[in-house]
Short mmCIF file of C-alpha atoms in Angstrom, two decimals:
data_model
loop_
_atom_site.label_atom_id
_atom_site.label_comp_id
_atom_site.label_asym_id
_atom_site.label_seq_id
_atom_site.Cartn_x
_atom_site.Cartn_y
_atom_site.Cartn_z
CA MET A 10 -7.88 37.62 -7.74
CA GLU A 11 -4.60 38.55 -6.10
CA GLY A 12 -1.80 39.29 -8.45
CA LEU A 13 -4.27 38.94 -11.32
CA PHE A 14 -5.71 42.22 -10.35
CA ASP A 15 -2.71 44.26 -9.25
CA PRO A 16 -3.37 48.01 -9.79
CA PRO A 17 -1.04 50.04 -12.00
CA ALA A 18 1.91 51.46 -10.09
CA ALA A 19 0.62 54.99 -10.55
CA ALA A 20 -2.57 54.11 -8.72
CA SER A 21 -0.88 53.86 -5.32
CA GLY A 22 -0.97 56.63 -2.76
CA PRO A 23 -3.51 58.78 -0.94
CA GLY A 24 -6.55 59.73 -2.97
CA SER A 25 -6.05 57.12 -5.68
CA GLY A 26 -8.93 55.26 -7.18
CA GLY A 27 -6.74 52.16 -7.15
CA LEU A 28 -8.47 48.87 -7.75
CA THR A 29 -11.91 50.42 -7.88
CA SER A 30 -11.18 52.28 -11.11
CA PRO A 31 -12.37 50.52 -14.30
CA PRO A 32 -9.42 49.02 -16.20
CA GLY A 33 -8.61 50.45 -19.60
CA ALA A 34 -8.91 48.54 -22.86
CA HIS A 35 -5.15 48.05 -22.95
CA ALA A 36 -4.93 46.72 -19.40
CA PRO A 37 -3.70 43.11 -19.01
CA LEU A 38 -6.34 40.46 -19.54
CA ALA A 39 -6.06 39.45 -15.87
CA VAL A 40 -6.93 43.00 -14.81
CA ARG A 41 -9.80 43.35 -17.27
CA MET A 42 -11.32 40.09 -16.07
CA ARG A 43 -11.27 41.09 -12.40
CA PRO A 44 -14.66 40.01 -10.91
CA GLU A 45 -17.00 42.95 -10.41
CA SER A 46 -19.48 41.17 -8.14
CA LEU A 47 -19.85 38.19 -5.84
CA ASP A 48 -21.49 36.23 -8.64
CA GLU A 49 -18.32 36.49 -10.75
CA ILE A 50 -15.99 35.11 -8.08
CA VAL A 51 -14.69 31.64 -8.94
CA GLY A 52 -13.67 29.38 -6.06
CA GLN A 53 -13.40 30.18 -2.32
CA GLN A 54 -16.91 28.92 -1.69
CA HIS A 55 -15.83 27.87 1.82
CA LEU A 56 -15.54 31.59 2.63
CA LEU A 57 -18.57 32.82 0.71
CA GLY A 58 -21.41 30.84 2.23
CA THR A 59 -24.64 32.54 3.23
CA GLY A 60 -24.06 34.72 6.27
CA SER A 61 -20.29 34.25 6.24
CA PRO A 62 -18.17 37.20 7.45
CA LEU A 63 -16.57 37.68 4.02
CA ARG A 64 -19.91 37.64 2.21
CA ARG A 65 -21.27 40.22 4.66
CA LEU A 66 -18.24 42.44 4.05
CA ILE A 67 -18.57 42.19 0.28
CA ASN A 68 -22.30 42.85 0.55
CA GLY A 69 -21.55 45.97 2.59
CA SER A 70 -23.09 44.71 5.84
CA GLY A 71 -19.86 44.05 7.74
CA ALA A 72 -17.20 46.33 9.16
CA ALA A 73 -14.29 44.12 10.24
CA SER A 74 -10.69 44.48 9.14
CA VAL A 75 -9.49 41.31 7.44
CA LEU A 76 -6.26 39.50 6.70
CA LEU A 77 -6.58 37.45 3.51
CA TYR A 78 -4.07 34.62 3.53
CA GLY A 79 -3.45 32.30 0.59
CA PRO A 80 -1.42 31.47 -2.53
CA PRO A 81 -1.03 33.89 -5.45
CA GLY A 82 -3.88 34.17 -7.92
CA THR A 83 -6.62 33.02 -5.57
CA GLY A 84 -8.66 36.19 -5.14
CA LYS A 85 -7.18 38.26 -2.32
CA THR A 86 -6.99 41.53 -4.26
CA THR A 87 -10.38 40.95 -5.81
CA MET A 88 -11.93 40.57 -2.37
CA ALA A 89 -10.33 43.86 -1.31
CA ALA A 90 -11.75 45.69 -4.34
CA LEU A 91 -15.25 44.29 -3.77
CA ILE A 92 -15.18 45.19 -0.07
CA SER A 93 -14.15 48.74 -0.95
CA ARG A 94 -16.91 49.03 -3.54
CA ALA A 95 -19.49 47.68 -1.06
CA THR A 96 -18.58 50.17 1.67
CA GLY A 97 -18.91 53.09 -0.71
CA GLY A 98 -15.74 54.51 0.79
CA ARG A 99 -12.43 55.64 -0.67
CA PHE A 100 -9.88 53.02 -1.59
CA GLU A 101 -6.19 53.33 -0.80
CA ALA A 102 -3.61 50.76 -1.88
CA LEU A 103 -0.13 50.34 -0.45
CA SER A 104 2.45 47.71 -1.25
CA ALA A 105 4.69 46.52 1.55
CA LEU A 106 7.46 46.28 -1.05
CA SER A 107 7.64 50.06 -1.47
CA ALA A 108 5.71 51.78 1.35
CA GLY A 109 7.22 52.73 4.70
CA VAL A 110 5.89 54.11 7.99
CA LYS A 111 5.73 57.60 6.45
CA GLU A 112 3.39 56.45 3.68
CA VAL A 113 1.23 54.49 6.14
CA ARG A 114 0.81 57.52 8.40
CA ALA A 115 0.01 59.76 5.42
CA VAL A 116 -2.85 57.47 4.39
CA ILE A 117 -4.15 57.33 7.97
CA ASP A 118 -4.09 61.15 8.23
CA VAL A 119 -6.13 61.44 5.04
CA ALA A 120 -8.52 58.73 6.27
CA ARG A 121 -9.02 60.57 9.58
CA ARG A 122 -10.04 63.77 7.74
CA ARG A 123 -12.43 61.82 5.53
CA LEU A 124 -14.01 60.16 8.56
CA ILE A 125 -14.89 63.58 9.97
CA GLU A 126 -16.81 64.13 6.74
CA GLY A 127 -18.53 60.75 7.16
CA GLN A 128 -16.55 58.85 4.54
CA GLN A 129 -14.88 55.50 5.29
CA THR A 130 -11.46 54.61 3.86
CA VAL A 131 -10.56 51.05 2.88
CA LEU A 132 -6.81 50.54 3.10
CA PHE A 133 -5.50 47.63 1.07
CA ILE A 134 -1.97 46.46 1.87
CA ASP A 135 -0.46 43.83 -0.39
CA GLU A 136 2.31 41.54 0.90
CA VAL A 137 1.67 42.73 4.45
CA HIS A 138 4.05 40.08 5.81
CA ARG A 139 6.88 42.19 4.38
CA PHE A 140 6.00 45.08 6.69
CA SER A 141 8.33 45.41 9.65
CA LYS A 142 6.99 45.27 13.21
CA THR A 143 7.23 49.08 13.38
CA GLN A 144 5.23 49.48 10.17
CA GLN A 145 2.57 47.06 11.38
CA ASP A 146 2.40 48.78 14.78
CA ALA A 147 1.71 52.08 12.98
CA LEU A 148 -1.60 50.60 11.81
CA LEU A 149 -2.92 49.47 15.20
CA ASP A 150 -4.69 52.61 16.42
CA ALA A 151 -6.27 53.32 13.04
CA VAL A 152 -7.54 49.74 12.74
CA GLU A 153 -8.83 49.52 16.31
CA ASN A 154 -10.72 52.84 16.04
CA ARG A 155 -11.89 52.07 12.49
CA ILE A 156 -10.24 55.13 11.05
CA VAL A 157 -9.45 52.72 8.23
CA LEU A 158 -11.02 49.41 7.27
CA LEU A 159 -7.89 47.33 6.71
CA VAL A 160 -7.83 44.63 4.07
CA ALA A 161 -4.37 43.05 4.03
CA ALA A 162 -3.16 40.29 1.74
CA THR A 163 -0.35 37.84 2.40
CA THR A 164 0.98 34.61 0.99
CA GLU A 165 2.62 33.80 4.34
CA ASN A 166 0.93 32.36 7.42
CA PRO A 167 -0.08 35.52 9.34
CA SER A 168 0.38 33.72 12.66
CA PHE A 169 4.12 33.92 12.01
CA SER A 170 4.41 37.09 9.91
CA VAL A 171 1.89 39.54 11.41
CA VAL A 172 2.24 41.04 14.89
CA ALA A 173 -0.17 39.66 17.50
CA PRO A 174 -1.98 42.98 18.22
CA LEU A 175 -2.84 43.41 14.55
CA LEU A 176 -3.93 39.76 14.31
CA SER A 177 -6.28 40.19 17.28
CA ARG A 178 -7.92 43.23 15.62
CA SER A 179 -8.52 41.46 12.31
CA LEU A 180 -10.49 38.58 10.88
CA VAL A 181 -8.09 36.04 9.35
CA LEU A 182 -9.48 34.27 6.26
CA GLN A 183 -7.53 31.58 4.40
CA LEU A 184 -8.04 31.32 0.65
CA ARG A 185 -7.29 28.10 -1.19
CA SER A 186 -5.64 27.42 -4.54
CA LEU A 187 -8.21 27.26 -7.30
CA SER A 188 -9.17 23.81 -8.53
CA ASP A 189 -8.66 22.74 -12.12
CA SER A 190 -12.36 23.21 -12.78
CA ASP A 191 -12.15 26.72 -11.30
CA ILE A 192 -9.23 27.65 -13.57
CA ARG A 193 -11.03 26.16 -16.56
CA GLU A 194 -14.06 28.34 -15.79
CA VAL A 195 -11.88 31.45 -15.49
CA LEU A 196 -10.31 30.73 -18.89
CA ARG A 197 -13.56 29.99 -20.69
CA ARG A 198 -15.11 33.14 -19.26
CA ALA A 199 -12.14 35.22 -20.43
CA VAL A 200 -12.43 33.80 -23.94
CA ALA A 201 -16.11 34.76 -24.27
CA ASP A 202 -16.47 37.90 -22.12
CA PRO A 203 -16.49 41.32 -23.87
CA ARG A 204 -13.98 42.49 -21.25
CA GLY A 205 -11.70 39.65 -22.31
CA LEU A 206 -11.15 38.15 -25.75
CA ASP A 207 -14.78 38.70 -26.72
CA GLY A 208 -15.02 35.46 -28.69
CA ARG A 209 -12.35 36.50 -31.20
CA VAL A 210 -10.38 33.33 -30.49
CA GLU A 211 -11.52 29.72 -30.51
CA VAL A 212 -9.48 27.78 -27.94
CA SER A 213 -9.17 24.01 -28.25
CA ASP A 214 -9.89 21.76 -25.29
CA GLU A 215 -6.28 20.54 -25.36
CA ALA A 216 -5.01 24.13 -25.17
CA ILE A 217 -7.31 24.85 -22.23
CA ASP A 218 -6.10 21.68 -20.48
CA HIS A 219 -2.49 22.76 -20.94
CA LEU A 220 -3.15 26.25 -19.58
CA VAL A 221 -4.88 24.67 -16.58
CA ALA A 222 -1.91 22.40 -15.93
CA VAL A 223 0.57 25.27 -16.23
CA ALA A 224 -1.47 27.51 -13.92
CA GLY A 225 -1.05 25.36 -10.82
CA GLY A 226 -4.16 26.84 -9.22
CA ASP A 227 -3.12 30.45 -9.99
CA ALA A 228 -5.74 32.30 -12.07
CA ARG A 229 -3.37 35.16 -12.91
CA ARG A 230 -0.86 32.73 -14.40
CA ALA A 231 -3.61 31.04 -16.42
CA LEU A 232 -4.92 34.32 -17.84
CA THR A 233 -1.44 35.63 -18.57
CA GLY A 234 -0.71 32.44 -20.53
CA LEU A 235 -4.01 32.71 -22.37
CA GLU A 236 -3.38 36.36 -23.29
CA ALA A 237 0.12 35.69 -24.61
CA SER A 238 -1.09 32.70 -26.63
CA ALA A 239 -4.13 34.53 -28.00
CA ASP A 240 -2.06 37.54 -29.05
CA ALA A 241 0.19 35.25 -31.09
CA ALA A 242 -2.79 33.48 -32.66
CA LEU A 243 -4.50 36.78 -33.53
CA ARG A 244 -1.34 38.22 -35.12
CA GLY A 245 -1.00 35.11 -37.24
CA ASP A 246 -4.65 35.27 -38.18
CA ASP A 247 -4.32 38.89 -39.36
CA ASP A 248 -1.83 37.70 -41.97
CA GLU A 249 -4.36 35.33 -43.52
CA SER A 250 -6.28 36.84 -46.39
CA ALA A 251 -9.18 34.47 -45.81
CA ALA A 252 -10.11 36.18 -42.61
CA GLY A 253 -13.53 37.77 -42.88
CA ASP A 254 -16.62 38.65 -40.90
CA GLY A 255 -17.31 36.12 -38.22
CA HIS A 256 -13.94 34.45 -38.65
CA ARG A 257 -12.22 33.46 -35.43
CA ALA A 258 -8.57 32.67 -34.85
CA VAL A 259 -7.95 29.16 -33.60
CA LEU A 260 -5.72 28.68 -30.58
CA ASP A 261 -4.34 25.16 -30.26
CA VAL A 262 -1.90 23.61 -27.83
CA THR A 263 1.05 24.25 -30.18
CA GLU A 264 0.46 28.02 -29.95
CA VAL A 265 0.22 27.77 -26.17
CA GLU A 266 3.46 25.79 -26.01
CA ALA A 267 5.23 28.38 -28.15
CA ALA A 268 3.86 31.36 -26.20
CA ILE A 269 4.67 30.13 -22.70
CA ASP A 270 7.84 28.20 -23.55
CA ARG A 271 6.65 24.99 -21.97
CA ALA A 272 5.71 21.84 -23.84
CA ALA A 273 2.42 20.20 -23.09
CA VAL A 274 2.80 16.85 -21.40
CA ARG A 275 0.55 14.24 -22.98
CA TYR A 276 -0.96 13.13 -19.72
CA ASP A 277 -4.65 12.85 -18.88
CA ARG A 278 -5.26 12.43 -15.16
CA ASP A 279 -8.51 10.63 -15.89
CA GLY A 280 -7.39 8.61 -18.92
CA ASP A 281 -4.94 6.01 -20.19
CA GLN A 282 -1.87 8.22 -19.88
CA HIS A 283 -2.50 8.62 -16.15
CA TYR A 284 -2.54 4.87 -15.59
CA ASP A 285 0.24 4.12 -18.07
CA VAL A 286 2.67 6.64 -16.60
CA THR A 287 1.81 5.63 -13.03
CA SER A 288 2.33 1.96 -13.90
CA ALA A 289 5.67 2.71 -15.56
CA PHE A 290 6.71 4.79 -12.53
CA ILE A 291 6.06 1.96 -10.08
CA LYS A 292 7.54 -0.75 -12.31
CA SER A 293 10.69 1.34 -12.82
CA ILE A 294 11.10 1.64 -9.05
CA ARG A 295 10.42 -2.09 -8.61
CA GLY A 296 12.99 -2.80 -11.31
CA SER A 297 15.56 -0.55 -9.59
CA ASP A 298 15.89 1.79 -12.61
CA VAL A 299 16.16 5.05 -10.74
CA ASP A 300 16.61 7.17 -13.88
CA ALA A 301 13.47 5.88 -15.56
CA ALA A 302 11.56 6.32 -12.30
CA LEU A 303 12.68 9.96 -12.12
CA HIS A 304 11.59 10.51 -15.72
CA TYR A 305 8.07 9.30 -15.01
CA LEU A 306 7.97 11.27 -11.75
CA ALA A 307 8.89 14.41 -13.71
CA ARG A 308 6.14 13.73 -16.25
CA MET A 309 3.57 13.48 -13.47
CA ILE A 310 4.81 16.65 -11.75
CA VAL A 311 4.95 18.73 -14.95
CA ALA A 312 1.49 17.53 -15.97
CA GLY A 313 0.07 18.74 -12.66
CA GLU A 314 -0.63 15.36 -11.09
CA ASP A 315 -1.90 15.63 -7.52
CA PRO A 316 1.25 15.24 -5.36
CA ARG A 317 -0.84 13.44 -2.75
CA PHE A 318 -1.51 10.71 -5.30
CA ILE A 319 2.22 10.33 -6.00
CA ALA A 320 2.95 10.20 -2.26
CA ARG A 321 0.31 7.51 -1.73
CA ARG A 322 1.82 5.37 -4.48
CA LEU A 323 5.27 5.70 -2.92
CA MET A 324 3.98 4.67 0.51
CA ILE A 325 2.26 1.62 -0.95
CA HIS A 326 5.35 0.67 -2.95
CA ALA A 327 7.60 1.01 0.11
CA SER A 328 5.83 -1.95 1.75
CA GLU A 329 4.79 -3.80 -1.39
CA ASP A 330 8.13 -4.04 -3.19
CA VAL A 331 10.82 -3.04 -0.68
CA GLY A 332 9.34 -4.16 2.61
CA MET A 333 11.72 -5.49 5.22
CA ALA A 334 14.65 -5.52 2.81
CA ASP A 335 14.94 -1.84 3.80
CA PRO A 336 12.55 -0.92 6.63
CA THR A 337 13.55 2.76 6.35
CA ALA A 338 11.97 3.00 2.88
CA LEU A 339 8.49 3.27 4.38
CA GLN A 340 9.69 5.96 6.78
CA THR A 341 11.05 7.98 3.85
CA ALA A 342 7.83 7.59 1.85
CA VAL A 343 5.67 8.64 4.82
CA ALA A 344 7.95 11.62 5.46
CA ALA A 345 7.54 12.68 1.81
CA ALA A 346 3.76 12.50 2.20
CA GLN A 347 4.02 14.72 5.27
CA VAL A 348 6.06 17.27 3.32
CA VAL A 349 3.38 17.26 0.62
CA ALA A 350 0.71 17.92 3.27
CA LEU A 351 2.63 20.48 5.33
CA VAL A 352 4.66 22.34 2.69
CA GLY A 353 2.96 21.70 -0.64
CA MET A 354 4.20 22.19 -4.17
CA PRO A 355 6.50 23.15 -5.73
CA GLU A 356 8.92 22.50 -2.83
CA ALA A 357 7.40 19.10 -2.05
CA LYS A 358 8.70 17.78 -5.38
CA LEU A 359 12.11 17.48 -3.72
CA ALA A 360 10.79 15.17 -1.02
CA LEU A 361 8.95 13.08 -3.63
CA THR A 362 12.19 12.87 -5.61
CA GLN A 363 14.16 11.81 -2.55
CA ALA A 364 11.64 9.09 -1.75
CA THR A 365 11.67 7.88 -5.38
CA ILE A 366 15.48 7.64 -5.38
CA HIS A 367 15.46 5.83 -2.02
CA LEU A 368 12.90 3.27 -3.12
CA ALA A 369 14.41 2.70 -6.57
CA THR A 370 17.89 2.08 -5.18
CA ALA A 371 16.76 0.04 -2.15
CA PRO A 372 17.01 -3.77 -2.06
CA LYS A 373 13.69 -5.32 -2.99
CA SER A 374 11.51 -7.93 -1.34
CA GLY A 375 7.94 -9.05 -1.86
CA GLY A 376 7.95 -10.76 1.54
CA VAL A 377 5.40 -8.42 3.10
CA VAL A 378 2.86 -9.03 0.33
CA SER A 379 3.44 -12.79 0.32
CA ALA A 380 3.21 -13.05 4.10
CA ILE A 381 -0.13 -11.31 4.54
CA GLY A 382 -1.48 -12.93 1.38
CA ALA A 383 -0.76 -16.43 2.66
CA ALA A 384 -2.14 -15.65 6.11
CA ILE A 385 -5.38 -14.21 4.69
CA ALA A 386 -5.75 -17.19 2.34
CA ASP A 387 -5.61 -19.58 5.30
CA VAL A 388 -8.14 -17.56 7.29
CA GLU A 389 -10.49 -17.38 4.32
CA SER A 390 -10.20 -21.13 3.81
CA GLY A 391 -11.44 -21.74 7.36
CA LYS A 392 -8.17 -22.20 9.22
CA SER A 393 -9.16 -20.12 12.24
CA GLY A 394 -8.74 -22.48 15.16
CA ALA A 395 -9.28 -21.62 18.79
CA VAL A 396 -6.80 -19.32 20.51
CA PRO A 397 -4.65 -21.45 22.85
CA ALA A 398 -5.97 -21.20 26.42
CA HIS A 399 -2.76 -19.76 27.88
CA LEU A 400 -2.94 -16.81 25.42
CA ARG A 401 -6.54 -15.88 26.18
CA ASP A 402 -7.45 -12.74 28.12
CA SER A 403 -7.31 -13.29 31.84
CA HIS A 404 -8.15 -9.75 33.04
CA TYR A 405 -11.67 -10.44 34.24
CA ALA A 406 -13.33 -12.26 37.13
CA GLY A 407 -13.66 -15.97 36.53
CA ALA A 408 -11.04 -16.11 33.77
CA LYS A 409 -8.78 -18.46 35.69
CA GLY A 410 -11.69 -20.77 36.35
CA LEU A 411 -12.09 -21.10 32.58
CA GLY A 412 -8.42 -21.86 32.17
CA SER A 413 -7.70 -18.55 30.43
CA GLY A 414 -4.14 -17.31 30.83
CA ILE A 415 -3.01 -20.31 32.89
CA GLY A 416 0.45 -21.46 31.90
CA TYR A 417 1.38 -18.36 29.94
CA ARG A 418 5.15 -17.72 29.97
CA TYR A 419 6.21 -14.08 30.04
CA PRO A 420 9.13 -13.77 27.54
CA HIS A 421 10.80 -10.89 29.42
CA ASP A 422 11.35 -13.20 32.41
CA ASP A 423 13.73 -15.25 30.28
CA PRO A 424 17.31 -13.97 29.91
CA GLY A 425 17.10 -14.43 26.14
CA GLY A 426 13.72 -12.69 25.84
CA VAL A 427 12.27 -15.64 23.87
CA VAL A 428 10.60 -18.76 25.31
CA ALA A 429 9.29 -22.04 23.95
CA GLN A 430 5.54 -21.55 23.76
CA GLN A 431 2.66 -22.26 21.39
CA TYR A 432 1.19 -19.11 19.90
CA ALA A 433 -0.65 -20.30 16.77
CA PRO A 434 -3.94 -22.25 16.81
CA ASP A 435 -3.41 -26.03 16.80
CA ASP A 436 -4.00 -26.49 13.06
CA LEU A 437 -1.51 -23.74 12.14
CA VAL A 438 1.44 -24.77 14.29
CA GLY A 439 4.60 -24.78 12.21
CA VAL A 440 3.20 -22.76 9.29
CA ASP A 441 5.68 -20.23 7.85
CA TYR A 442 3.99 -17.18 6.33
CA TYR A 443 6.91 -14.78 6.22
CA LEU A 444 9.73 -16.00 3.99
CA PRO A 445 12.52 -13.38 3.99
CA THR A 446 14.83 -13.08 1.01
CA ASP A 447 18.58 -12.64 1.24
CA HIS A 448 18.29 -9.04 -0.02
CA GLY A 449 19.40 -6.15 2.15
CA HIS A 450 18.17 -6.12 5.74
CA GLU A 451 16.18 -9.33 5.19
CA ARG A 452 19.45 -11.27 5.09
CA GLU A 453 19.88 -10.48 8.78
CA ILE A 454 16.19 -11.06 9.51
CA GLY A 455 16.29 -14.47 7.83
CA ALA A 456 19.15 -15.70 9.99
CA ARG A 457 17.52 -14.39 13.17
CA LEU A 458 14.07 -15.66 12.22
CA GLY A 459 15.36 -19.21 11.89
CA ARG A 460 16.70 -19.11 15.45
CA LEU A 461 13.50 -17.52 16.80
CA ARG A 462 11.26 -20.14 15.21
CA SER A 463 13.49 -22.91 16.53
CA ILE A 464 13.21 -21.66 20.12
CA VAL A 465 9.51 -20.80 20.06
CA ARG A 466 8.46 -24.08 18.45
CA ARG A 467 10.27 -26.39 20.87
CA ALA A 468 7.02 -26.56 22.83
CA THR A 469 5.16 -27.88 19.80
CA ARG A 470 7.90 -29.80 18.01
CA GLY A 471 6.69 -33.01 16.57
CA ARG A 472 3.17 -31.83 15.91
CA ASP A 473 1.74 -32.02 12.43
CA ARG A 474 0.71 -28.89 10.67
#
């Protein structure tokens, strides 16, 4: 997994074994736990289906250059190592942070000589989006003529960061952040695997949950946190005289908190804390306590709550508790949801914060909820009278003969834009569903609504409800 499996700095350059060399016993846990086969890959199943291009490459039956695009810790470098191993060729690794055109051309020259001898070279370039246009152009001929099989990794959208000719010569594959269950599997495997902690540490479920929350879909971050926490637990265990054969150090959430300098948030996305904190968040906004609302928002963010869930709650609240008292509140909440979808975390937390502040400080009204509630109650109780004839559809042959549309007054023909005309069914004439408050924008709506109802209902004045 990318980042997880970065090669040592000394492994770069022509002729290096790079990522294909077995990691030493003192290598970081993330490096030692690098998947060695397709079966060990966690996540990315959308790219690894039977017959998929990536599966064929890893199985050694494909020969396309690829651009692997996705967040850190999702498997980009692992895929490169497995592709190299499958081809049976030599592996070369370059980092766009340190390599220039000279280094690129040196690798290509070596690859050309190897190809004469019948040996393929896999060139892995990390952070390829940091290569300049000139550096990327230097790769084109070698990629097109398969002097090298290029596997490039980037965290940026290659459509904007990679030159078009290189894009057209490569297969672009987007990797996704690992799910919580994926990260949990990576951690549990690392605890038990001989390449990892080899069962020397017993990790509590709460500690695993905290490591998952801290990881944010990044397997490297999760394994780095596990390694730091386990080292501390093992050092402490060595000081205990009771330690004997078969004894395992116990790693609890307190050790994880101490090792990664981040307190565990007591928040279970499937349990009471989830519902309690969410309820407190919404009630704080409804009660116009912006500071309390921000506290509960922070608890959800730090605990790894799905930002889409937070955005959905804000959109609902914008209509439910602010409504027409501030019509722009819904616009802000929807915009925050779009930022979550288009940008993602961690940056999207700013838009969620802005929406929370807007809604908490906005004037409040339950008018929207009351209005639709009263209207639905009437419909459900059977008050669904016939549509007045002048409002019925008249855009078909014979409509006029049935009286449909006859007598309808077009409001735009009136200078005021409003005419006296019955719109409601007979048994609902004069019913007021929407009752605006005097809060915020509804103060203006209330005054205008009274005048509108007065004009519209002149045609039906005197009728009983």
